[in-house]
Short mmCIF file of C-alpha atoms and ligand atoms in Angstrom, two decimals:
data_model
loop_
_atom_site.label_atom_id
_atom_site.label_comp_id
_atom_site.label_asym_id
_atom_site.label_seq_id
_atom_site.Cartn_x
_atom_site.Cartn_y
_atom_site.Cartn_z
CA MET A 1 0.00 0.00 0.00
CA THR A 2 1.61 3.27 -1.03
CA VAL A 3 0.54 6.46 0.63
CA PRO A 4 0.39 9.45 -1.73
CA ALA A 5 2.84 12.28 -1.11
CA LEU A 6 1.79 14.94 1.30
CA ASP A 7 0.56 18.10 -0.42
CA LEU A 8 0.19 20.97 2.04
CA THR A 9 -2.16 22.83 -0.29
CA ARG A 10 -4.59 19.93 -0.57
CA VAL A 11 -6.58 20.58 2.57
CA LEU A 12 -10.12 21.10 3.81
CA PRO A 13 -10.16 24.38 5.78
CA HIS A 14 -13.97 24.43 5.88
CA ALA A 15 -16.92 22.50 4.56
CA VAL A 16 -19.42 25.20 3.73
CA ILE A 17 -21.38 23.62 0.88
CA PRO A 18 -24.11 25.18 -1.23
CA GLY A 19 -27.37 23.24 -1.38
CA LEU A 20 -27.16 21.68 2.07
CA PRO A 21 -29.53 23.08 4.72
CA GLY A 22 -29.07 23.68 8.44
CA LEU A 23 -25.36 24.57 8.66
CA HIS A 24 -23.70 24.58 12.11
CA ARG A 25 -20.07 25.55 12.24
CA GLY A 26 -18.16 23.87 15.07
CA LYS A 27 -14.55 24.25 16.08
CA VAL A 28 -13.50 21.38 13.81
CA ARG A 29 -16.57 20.10 12.01
CA ASP A 30 -19.12 21.76 9.77
CA SER A 31 -22.46 20.01 10.16
CA TYR A 32 -25.79 20.08 8.36
CA ASP A 33 -29.17 19.30 9.86
CA LEU A 34 -31.22 17.74 7.09
CA PRO A 35 -35.02 17.88 6.91
CA ASP A 36 -35.30 14.11 7.40
CA GLY A 37 -34.01 14.32 10.97
CA THR A 38 -30.45 13.29 10.16
CA ARG A 39 -27.21 15.23 10.36
CA LEU A 40 -24.08 15.32 8.20
CA LEU A 41 -20.90 15.87 10.24
CA ILE A 42 -18.02 16.91 8.00
CA ALA A 43 -14.60 16.81 9.66
CA THR A 44 -12.43 19.62 8.31
CA ASP A 45 -8.63 19.63 8.54
CA LYS A 46 -8.59 22.39 11.16
CA LEU A 47 -6.42 21.94 14.23
CA SER A 48 -8.17 23.63 17.12
CA ALA A 49 -6.66 24.79 20.42
CA PHE A 50 -7.14 27.81 22.68
CA ASP A 51 -10.70 27.94 21.27
CA ARG A 52 -9.43 28.77 17.79
CA ALA A 53 -8.09 27.21 14.62
CA LEU A 54 -4.29 27.22 14.71
CA ALA A 55 -3.57 25.47 11.43
CA VAL A 56 -4.99 23.26 8.69
CA ILE A 57 -3.43 19.80 8.60
CA PRO A 58 -3.64 17.67 5.42
CA TRP A 59 -5.66 14.45 5.90
CA LYS A 60 -6.62 15.28 9.50
CA GLY A 61 -10.36 15.22 8.78
CA GLN A 62 -10.12 11.83 7.06
CA VAL A 63 -7.96 10.45 9.84
CA LEU A 64 -10.37 11.57 12.54
CA THR A 65 -13.42 10.26 10.71
CA GLY A 66 -11.64 6.94 10.10
CA ILE A 67 -10.60 6.57 13.74
CA ALA A 68 -14.09 7.41 14.99
CA ARG A 69 -15.48 4.84 12.55
CA PHE A 70 -13.14 2.18 13.87
CA TRP A 71 -14.34 2.82 17.42
CA PHE A 72 -18.05 3.09 16.59
CA GLU A 73 -17.79 -0.33 14.98
CA ALA A 74 -15.78 -1.72 17.91
CA THR A 75 -18.29 -0.56 20.54
CA ALA A 76 -21.68 -0.97 18.86
CA ASP A 77 -22.48 -3.91 21.15
CA ILE A 78 -22.12 -1.68 24.24
CA VAL A 79 -24.47 1.15 23.26
CA PRO A 80 -26.28 2.10 20.05
CA ASN A 81 -24.61 5.04 18.31
CA HIS A 82 -25.72 7.76 15.93
CA VAL A 83 -23.98 6.41 12.82
CA LEU A 84 -25.99 5.87 9.64
CA GLY A 85 -23.10 5.77 7.18
CA TYR A 86 -19.98 7.34 5.71
CA PRO A 87 -20.77 8.91 2.33
CA ASP A 88 -17.20 10.27 2.11
CA PRO A 89 -13.99 9.67 4.13
CA ASN A 90 -14.49 13.07 5.83
CA VAL A 91 -18.22 12.68 6.42
CA LEU A 92 -20.29 10.93 9.05
CA HIS A 93 -24.03 10.71 8.35
CA ALA A 94 -25.79 10.45 11.69
CA ARG A 95 -29.16 10.29 13.31
CA ARG A 96 -29.76 13.73 14.78
CA VAL A 97 -30.05 13.65 18.54
CA SER A 98 -30.64 16.19 21.21
CA ILE A 99 -27.17 16.34 22.78
CA LEU A 100 -27.23 16.03 26.59
CA PRO A 101 -26.03 19.24 28.30
CA VAL A 102 -23.19 17.44 30.08
CA GLU A 103 -19.73 16.60 28.70
CA VAL A 104 -18.98 13.05 29.73
CA VAL A 105 -15.26 12.95 30.48
CA VAL A 106 -13.70 9.69 31.64
CA ARG A 107 -10.23 9.64 33.17
CA GLY A 108 -8.03 6.67 33.91
CA TYR A 109 -4.92 8.62 34.85
CA LEU A 110 -3.92 11.68 36.84
CA ALA A 111 -3.27 13.88 33.81
CA GLY A 112 -4.22 17.05 32.00
CA THR A 113 -3.28 20.69 31.73
CA THR A 114 -6.44 22.78 31.95
CA SER A 115 -8.01 24.00 35.18
CA THR A 116 -10.72 21.32 34.96
CA SER A 117 -8.11 18.53 34.73
CA ILE A 118 -7.72 16.35 37.79
CA LEU A 119 -3.93 16.76 37.70
CA SER A 120 -4.30 20.54 38.15
CA MET A 121 -6.80 20.00 40.96
CA TYR A 122 -4.69 17.33 42.66
CA ARG A 123 -1.56 19.46 42.50
CA ALA A 124 -3.52 22.32 44.07
CA GLY A 125 -4.24 20.00 47.00
CA ALA A 126 -7.70 18.65 46.15
CA ARG A 127 -8.27 15.01 47.14
CA THR A 128 -11.95 14.91 46.23
CA VAL A 129 -12.47 15.73 42.55
CA TYR A 130 -15.84 15.66 40.79
CA GLY A 131 -17.18 13.85 43.84
CA HIS A 132 -14.51 11.10 43.68
CA ARG A 133 -12.01 10.52 46.48
CA LEU A 134 -8.40 10.16 45.25
CA PRO A 135 -5.63 8.47 47.24
CA GLU A 136 -2.62 10.35 48.60
CA GLY A 137 0.74 10.13 46.89
CA LEU A 138 -0.30 9.85 43.23
CA ARG A 139 2.40 10.92 40.83
CA ASP A 140 1.82 13.05 37.74
CA ASN A 141 0.34 10.84 34.98
CA GLU A 142 -0.05 7.84 37.26
CA ALA A 143 -2.96 5.43 36.80
CA LEU A 144 -5.95 6.01 39.09
CA PRO A 145 -7.14 3.04 41.18
CA HIS A 146 -9.97 2.79 38.63
CA PRO A 147 -11.34 5.07 35.87
CA ILE A 148 -13.67 7.85 37.00
CA VAL A 149 -16.28 9.92 35.21
CA THR A 150 -15.68 13.66 35.61
CA PRO A 151 -18.56 15.50 33.94
CA THR A 152 -18.56 19.19 33.09
CA THR A 153 -21.13 21.63 31.85
CA LYS A 154 -21.16 22.25 28.10
CA ALA A 155 -20.31 25.92 28.07
CA GLY A 156 -20.30 26.45 24.31
CA ASP A 157 -18.83 29.48 22.54
CA GLY A 158 -16.19 31.22 24.57
CA GLY A 159 -17.53 29.99 27.93
CA HIS A 160 -15.60 27.74 30.27
CA ASP A 161 -16.67 24.23 31.16
CA GLU A 162 -17.42 23.91 34.85
CA PRO A 163 -16.86 20.71 36.86
CA LEU A 164 -19.99 18.83 37.95
CA THR A 165 -20.77 16.00 40.32
CA ALA A 166 -23.49 13.40 39.92
CA ALA A 167 -25.41 15.14 42.72
CA GLU A 168 -25.25 18.49 40.91
CA ILE A 169 -26.46 16.95 37.67
CA ARG A 170 -29.47 15.66 39.56
CA ASP A 171 -30.07 18.74 41.74
CA ARG A 172 -29.79 21.19 38.86
CA GLY A 173 -32.15 19.07 36.79
CA LEU A 174 -29.63 18.84 33.94
CA LEU A 175 -30.76 15.30 33.11
CA PRO A 176 -33.95 13.38 33.91
CA ALA A 177 -33.69 11.16 37.00
CA GLY A 178 -31.87 7.92 36.33
CA LEU A 179 -30.41 8.98 33.01
CA TRP A 180 -27.07 10.06 34.48
CA ASP A 181 -26.57 6.65 36.07
CA ARG A 182 -27.05 5.00 32.69
CA VAL A 183 -24.75 7.47 30.97
CA GLU A 184 -22.05 7.00 33.59
CA ALA A 185 -22.19 3.19 33.44
CA THR A 186 -22.17 3.27 29.63
CA ALA A 187 -19.23 5.68 29.54
CA LEU A 188 -17.21 3.44 31.85
CA SER A 189 -17.95 0.39 29.68
CA LEU A 190 -16.90 2.29 26.55
CA PHE A 191 -13.73 3.45 28.26
CA ARG A 192 -12.79 -0.05 29.43
CA ARG A 193 -13.30 -1.37 25.89
CA GLY A 194 -11.23 1.52 24.56
CA GLN A 195 -8.43 0.85 27.01
CA ALA A 196 -8.39 -2.87 26.20
CA ILE A 197 -8.22 -2.35 22.44
CA ALA A 198 -5.65 0.43 22.84
CA ALA A 199 -3.51 -1.79 25.07
CA ALA A 200 -3.58 -4.57 22.47
CA ASN A 201 -2.14 -2.00 20.04
CA GLY A 202 0.58 -0.77 22.41
CA LEU A 203 -1.32 2.34 23.49
CA ILE A 204 -2.74 3.73 26.69
CA LEU A 205 -6.09 5.49 26.52
CA ALA A 206 -5.54 7.95 29.39
CA ASP A 207 -8.76 9.93 29.16
CA THR A 208 -11.52 10.85 26.74
CA LYS A 209 -14.74 12.77 26.28
CA TYR A 210 -18.08 11.37 25.13
CA GLU A 211 -21.19 13.12 23.93
CA PHE A 212 -24.51 11.36 24.31
CA GLY A 213 -27.89 12.38 23.00
CA THR A 214 -31.48 11.27 22.87
CA LEU A 215 -33.87 10.61 20.03
CA PRO A 216 -37.38 12.13 20.25
CA ASP A 217 -38.63 8.80 21.71
CA GLY A 218 -36.04 9.00 24.51
CA THR A 219 -33.59 6.41 23.15
CA LEU A 220 -30.05 7.11 24.37
CA LEU A 221 -27.41 7.17 21.61
CA LEU A 222 -23.68 7.70 21.63
CA ALA A 223 -23.05 10.69 19.33
CA ASP A 224 -20.26 12.97 18.11
CA GLU A 225 -16.78 11.43 17.69
CA LEU A 226 -15.28 8.51 19.59
CA HIS A 227 -11.79 7.90 21.01
CA THR A 228 -10.10 10.17 18.46
CA PRO A 229 -6.87 12.06 19.17
CA ASP A 230 -9.00 15.24 19.32
CA SER A 231 -11.31 13.92 22.02
CA SER A 232 -8.86 11.68 23.87
CA ARG A 233 -5.39 11.49 25.32
CA PHE A 234 -3.39 8.51 24.03
CA TRP A 235 0.05 7.57 25.27
CA LEU A 236 2.50 5.04 23.86
CA ALA A 237 2.77 2.14 26.29
CA GLU A 238 6.44 1.81 25.44
CA GLY A 239 8.06 4.72 27.19
CA TYR A 240 5.22 5.34 29.63
CA GLY A 241 6.99 3.68 32.57
CA ALA A 242 10.22 5.60 32.01
CA ALA A 243 8.31 8.89 31.73
CA LEU A 244 6.39 8.18 34.92
CA ALA A 245 9.62 7.43 36.77
CA ALA A 246 11.30 10.54 35.40
CA GLY A 247 8.29 12.76 36.03
CA THR A 248 8.10 13.78 32.38
CA ARG A 249 5.15 13.77 30.01
CA PRO A 250 4.51 10.29 28.56
CA PRO A 251 5.13 9.96 24.82
CA SER A 252 1.96 10.57 22.81
CA PHE A 253 0.51 11.74 19.52
CA ASP A 254 -0.91 15.11 20.20
CA LYS A 255 -1.29 18.60 18.91
CA ASP A 256 1.21 19.89 21.43
CA VAL A 257 3.96 20.62 18.93
CA ILE A 258 2.00 23.35 17.19
CA ARG A 259 0.24 24.39 20.39
CA ALA A 260 3.51 24.85 22.23
CA TRP A 261 5.10 26.66 19.30
CA VAL A 262 2.19 29.12 19.13
CA ALA A 263 1.97 29.59 22.89
CA ALA A 264 5.69 30.41 23.02
CA ARG A 265 5.25 33.20 20.48
CA CYS A 266 2.08 35.03 21.44
CA ASP A 267 -0.89 35.17 23.75
CA PRO A 268 -2.72 32.36 21.96
CA TYR A 269 -6.12 33.48 23.21
CA ARG A 270 -5.83 37.07 21.92
CA ASP A 271 -3.06 37.71 19.42
CA PRO A 272 -3.11 36.87 15.72
CA ILE A 273 -1.70 33.36 15.21
CA PRO A 274 1.75 33.51 13.56
CA GLU A 275 2.21 31.48 10.40
CA ILE A 276 3.08 27.90 11.35
CA PRO A 277 6.25 26.57 9.63
CA PRO A 278 5.29 24.15 6.82
CA ALA A 279 7.63 21.47 8.20
CA MET A 280 5.68 21.54 11.46
CA ILE A 281 2.40 21.11 9.59
CA ALA A 282 3.83 18.17 7.64
CA GLU A 283 5.11 16.60 10.84
CA THR A 284 1.69 16.99 12.46
CA ALA A 285 0.01 15.37 9.44
CA GLN A 286 2.36 12.40 9.79
CA THR A 287 1.57 12.26 13.50
CA TYR A 288 -2.14 11.95 12.75
CA VAL A 289 -1.43 9.22 10.20
CA ALA A 290 0.72 7.43 12.77
CA ALA A 291 -2.15 7.71 15.24
CA PHE A 292 -4.54 6.17 12.71
CA ARG A 293 -2.20 3.24 12.13
CA ALA A 294 -1.49 2.67 15.80
CA ILE A 295 -5.09 2.94 16.98
CA THR A 296 -6.78 0.97 14.22
CA GLY A 297 -3.94 -1.42 13.45
CA GLY A 298 -4.63 -0.76 9.75
CA GLY A 299 -3.07 1.25 6.93
CA PHE A 300 -4.15 4.77 6.12
CA VAL A 301 -4.87 5.48 2.47
CA PRO A 302 -6.03 9.05 1.93
CA ASP A 303 -8.74 9.58 -0.66
CA MET A 304 -7.09 11.92 -3.18
CA ARG A 305 -9.92 12.02 -5.72
CA GLY A 306 -11.31 15.33 -6.95
CA ALA A 307 -9.55 18.59 -7.76
CA THR A 308 -9.82 19.51 -4.07
CA PRO A 309 -11.14 17.68 -1.00
CA LEU A 310 -14.14 20.01 -0.97
CA ASP A 311 -14.98 19.16 -4.61
CA ARG A 312 -14.87 15.46 -3.82
CA ILE A 313 -17.08 15.87 -0.75
CA ARG A 314 -19.61 17.95 -2.68
CA ALA A 315 -19.79 15.24 -5.33
CA ASN A 316 -20.18 12.50 -2.73
CA LEU A 317 -22.96 14.46 -1.02
CA ALA A 318 -24.94 15.16 -4.19
CA ALA A 319 -27.62 12.71 -3.06
CA PHE A 320 -28.16 14.90 0.03
CA GLY A 321 -28.64 18.01 -2.13
CA ALA A 322 -25.07 19.33 -2.23
CA THR A 323 -24.25 21.35 -5.33
N1 LIG B 1 -25.91 13.02 16.19
C1 LIG B 1 -25.80 14.33 16.49
N2 LIG B 1 -26.91 15.12 16.49
C2 LIG B 1 -26.79 16.43 16.77
N3 LIG B 1 -25.63 17.06 17.05
C3 LIG B 1 -24.51 16.32 17.06
C4 LIG B 1 -24.52 14.92 16.78
N4 LIG B 1 -23.25 14.46 16.89
C5 LIG B 1 -22.47 15.53 17.20
N5 LIG B 1 -23.21 16.66 17.30
C6 LIG B 1 -22.72 18.02 17.52
O1 LIG B 1 -22.05 18.44 16.31
C7 LIG B 1 -20.97 19.31 16.61
C8 LIG B 1 -19.69 18.75 15.99
O2 LIG B 1 -18.80 19.76 15.64
P1 LIG B 1 -17.55 20.20 16.52
O3 LIG B 1 -16.56 20.80 15.59
O4 LIG B 1 -17.11 19.09 17.42
O5 LIG B 1 -18.24 21.34 17.38
P2 LIG B 1 -17.85 22.01 18.79
O6 LIG B 1 -17.08 23.23 18.47
O7 LIG B 1 -19.23 22.31 19.37
O8 LIG B 1 -17.10 20.97 19.58
C9 LIG B 1 -20.90 19.41 18.12
O9 LIG B 1 -21.59 20.59 18.52
C10 LIG B 1 -21.66 18.16 18.60
O10 LIG B 1 -22.24 18.34 19.86
MG1 LIG B 2 -16.59 18.98 19.50
#
């Protein structure tokens, strides 16, 4: 299997497509709510951090859609999901759900960088996080005694996600009684499956985020993306032990190269983003391809048909009304 050469100009910076109704522009995906109650989720090549797009990475949208597909297929026996099909390598056709107003984060390790991460909380002295008691003496990036669910609010544009406990979800009436218990149990089952498959491929699934939703009849579905490098933290099992002992960050595939480069040069939340060196973009593209191979255990063959990725997607979505 030969992988075509990387072409930094052949990218999908957006997926705004004439003829398709109900456009929602997300941080990474452009989605369309169709009149038949379904939704097209088109993964662009945008790399998002600090609540903005830092760069456009060739093949990233295809890689993410392919990884999510692998996991939806590998977990369909645990919970029904929103997938109807994949009309294009960048596109997931889904049943539209009403997304629950809680981000379902599952953590197996003491890790993270943001203020809602349990590592930040633990370092600041907290021993009860999101309603879970943590033991004394955990080291940075060490495994927790067992995975925990650490939900947050879904703040949306510009807002900041706020930690929640199961009691708060109930008391604030965020979810109907009983639903949180089902979501939590399902998320833990998905996470254990994810960790087992990752381990078989030499990876550690350290933490992840799920989005669940309901159909009009109340059926609970797993929605959004699943165990992708954008929604999850993966580490390489080889090298994890040494990093833990040394107190350094475990080896991983992540967007930290570009993130760190940008953060070192400007206030990434406010200043214009400096132009990212092409070599760094190419390296990040290869990192995503490496993640695809490692996670799925299969080869990655980018779909290079069409004059541009957007042209190909438009053609593949003609049956949905795209022009
Ligand atoms: N089956 C679905 N039905 C309705 N909305 C969905 C479904 N699956 C995912 N979504 C929503 O589609 C959007 C995906 O785009 P994304 O770039 O992730 O946006 P965001 O910036 O909100 O994270 C998210 O808002 C997600 O909640
Ligand atoms: Mg999202």
